[in-house]
XYZ file of C-alpha atoms in Angstrom:
162
model
C 83.489 167.938 313.481
C 84.933 170.504 311.086
C 87.556 172.818 312.504
C 89.508 175.746 311.089
C 93.154 174.800 310.770
C 96.006 177.203 310.092
C 98.825 176.286 307.738
C 101.564 178.774 308.694
C 103.757 177.760 305.757
C 101.112 179.286 303.454
C 100.249 182.451 305.404
C 101.457 185.660 303.720
C 100.315 187.919 306.535
C 97.949 189.788 304.178
C 95.249 190.080 306.862
C 92.443 189.317 304.394
C 91.008 186.988 307.027
C 90.880 189.783 309.616
C 89.151 192.123 307.187
C 86.621 189.484 306.103
C 85.850 188.704 309.748
C 85.234 192.353 310.611
C 83.029 192.858 307.532
C 81.020 189.707 308.306
C 80.376 191.037 311.816
C 79.438 194.515 310.616
C 75.892 195.790 310.334
C 76.130 196.340 306.571
C 78.034 193.118 305.682
C 79.893 195.085 302.970
C 83.398 196.538 303.016
C 82.326 200.034 302.021
C 79.496 200.024 304.522
C 81.663 198.612 307.312
C 84.336 201.322 307.076
C 81.638 203.968 307.540
C 80.104 202.356 310.628
C 80.621 203.748 314.080
C 81.994 202.045 316.006
C 84.004 200.093 313.472
C 83.211 196.364 313.407
C 85.636 194.152 315.316
C 87.618 191.229 313.999
C 87.633 187.991 315.956
C 90.962 186.594 314.812
C 94.431 188.060 314.726
C 97.310 187.677 312.292
C 100.525 187.533 314.295
C 104.030 186.977 313.112
C 107.759 187.265 313.252
C 110.231 187.988 310.482
C 110.088 184.297 309.513
C 106.508 183.157 310.050
C 103.016 184.630 310.138
C 99.770 182.959 311.090
C 96.211 183.634 312.054
C 95.417 183.031 315.708
C 91.768 182.274 316.334
C 89.421 180.632 318.787
C 89.918 176.859 318.899
C 86.517 176.193 320.485
C 88.382 173.935 322.905
C 86.755 170.728 324.131
C 87.684 171.685 327.686
C 87.233 175.428 327.092
C 88.792 177.513 329.895
C 86.739 180.550 328.826
C 83.519 178.579 329.167
C 84.481 177.395 332.638
C 85.453 180.944 333.678
C 82.225 182.604 332.528
C 80.269 183.397 335.684
C 76.990 184.429 334.017
C 76.471 181.676 331.464
C 77.099 184.135 328.658
C 79.380 181.606 326.996
C 77.847 178.277 326.087
C 78.471 175.326 323.798
C 76.028 175.139 320.883
C 74.595 172.020 319.250
C 77.581 171.864 316.867
C 80.108 171.914 319.713
C 81.252 175.521 319.261
C 81.672 177.950 322.153
C 79.278 180.801 321.506
C 78.152 183.928 323.335
C 74.800 185.281 324.500
C 75.639 188.977 324.438
C 72.670 189.954 326.593
C 74.107 187.894 329.467
C 77.642 189.364 329.366
C 78.378 191.708 332.267
C 81.893 192.653 331.203
C 83.759 190.865 333.987
C 86.453 189.739 331.483
C 86.949 186.351 333.170
C 86.826 184.715 329.742
C 89.555 187.035 328.451
C 91.823 186.108 331.339
C 91.131 182.392 330.915
C 91.603 182.121 327.132
C 94.979 180.441 326.494
C 95.146 181.898 322.968
C 94.339 185.521 323.816
C 91.645 185.735 321.152
C 88.716 186.944 323.223
C 88.581 190.729 323.220
C 86.132 193.320 324.443
C 83.747 195.677 322.764
C 84.696 198.960 324.404
C 81.397 200.622 323.526
C 78.987 197.849 324.550
C 81.341 196.601 327.283
C 80.884 192.940 326.355
C 83.213 190.115 325.364
C 83.811 189.525 321.661
C 84.882 186.131 320.304
C 84.751 184.011 317.188
C 81.325 182.555 316.459
C 82.611 180.487 313.499
C 80.283 182.535 311.248
C 77.603 180.034 312.226
C 75.161 181.382 309.641
C 77.562 180.746 306.747
C 78.511 177.378 305.225
C 82.199 178.414 305.300
C 83.537 180.963 307.822
C 84.372 184.354 306.292
C 88.053 184.112 307.269
C 88.474 180.769 305.478
C 86.660 181.961 302.363
C 88.763 185.140 302.186
C 92.231 183.587 302.519
C 93.909 183.858 299.095
C 96.739 181.473 300.022
C 94.442 178.848 301.563
C 96.379 179.139 304.824
C 93.062 178.752 306.642
C 91.192 175.576 305.825
C 87.994 174.047 307.121
C 88.462 170.301 307.519
C 87.358 167.405 309.654
C 89.511 167.111 312.770
C 90.357 163.502 311.927
C 91.372 164.315 308.328
C 93.861 167.115 309.027
C 96.839 165.209 310.455
C 97.050 162.650 307.655
C 100.396 161.237 306.575
C 101.024 163.995 303.986
C 100.917 166.650 306.719
C 103.159 164.568 308.988
C 105.696 164.179 306.202
C 105.720 167.951 305.625
C 106.426 168.566 309.310
C 109.198 165.958 309.266
C 110.846 167.628 306.257
C 110.667 171.026 307.971
C 112.253 169.675 311.153
C 114.936 167.770 309.262
C 115.681 170.755 307.036
C 115.349 168.638 303.911
């Protein structure tokens, strides 16, 4: 299963991923069209940071998804690829999923009064956020390939200060 991984050591905090996400979820699918839409399209990931580190925080599509368990209407479901998705017509705006999400990445559409979350750009071969990241801080890789020895060695060097 491919997953979006964040490499904080590469993130510049440019927010290109946020912009690409909002544009992808706009009606026009273009930047110039999206800025003219009302209401403005919503992003589904968030670049957070401190003075030392910045990183994109996004839905992990958890195996034991607390948001999925908290959804009382069946609005949230797991698709055939294993991703937690939303049936917007079933959302009643109870916000149980927002309260249950351990990453704080489910938000609400204030106009439609429904939950908004990452759908992994399921119609695209590569999610918009990954494709837009100029520093390659967001990567789409197989879950089993990400923690290879090279990554472990990088973490060790960071901890050791070498």
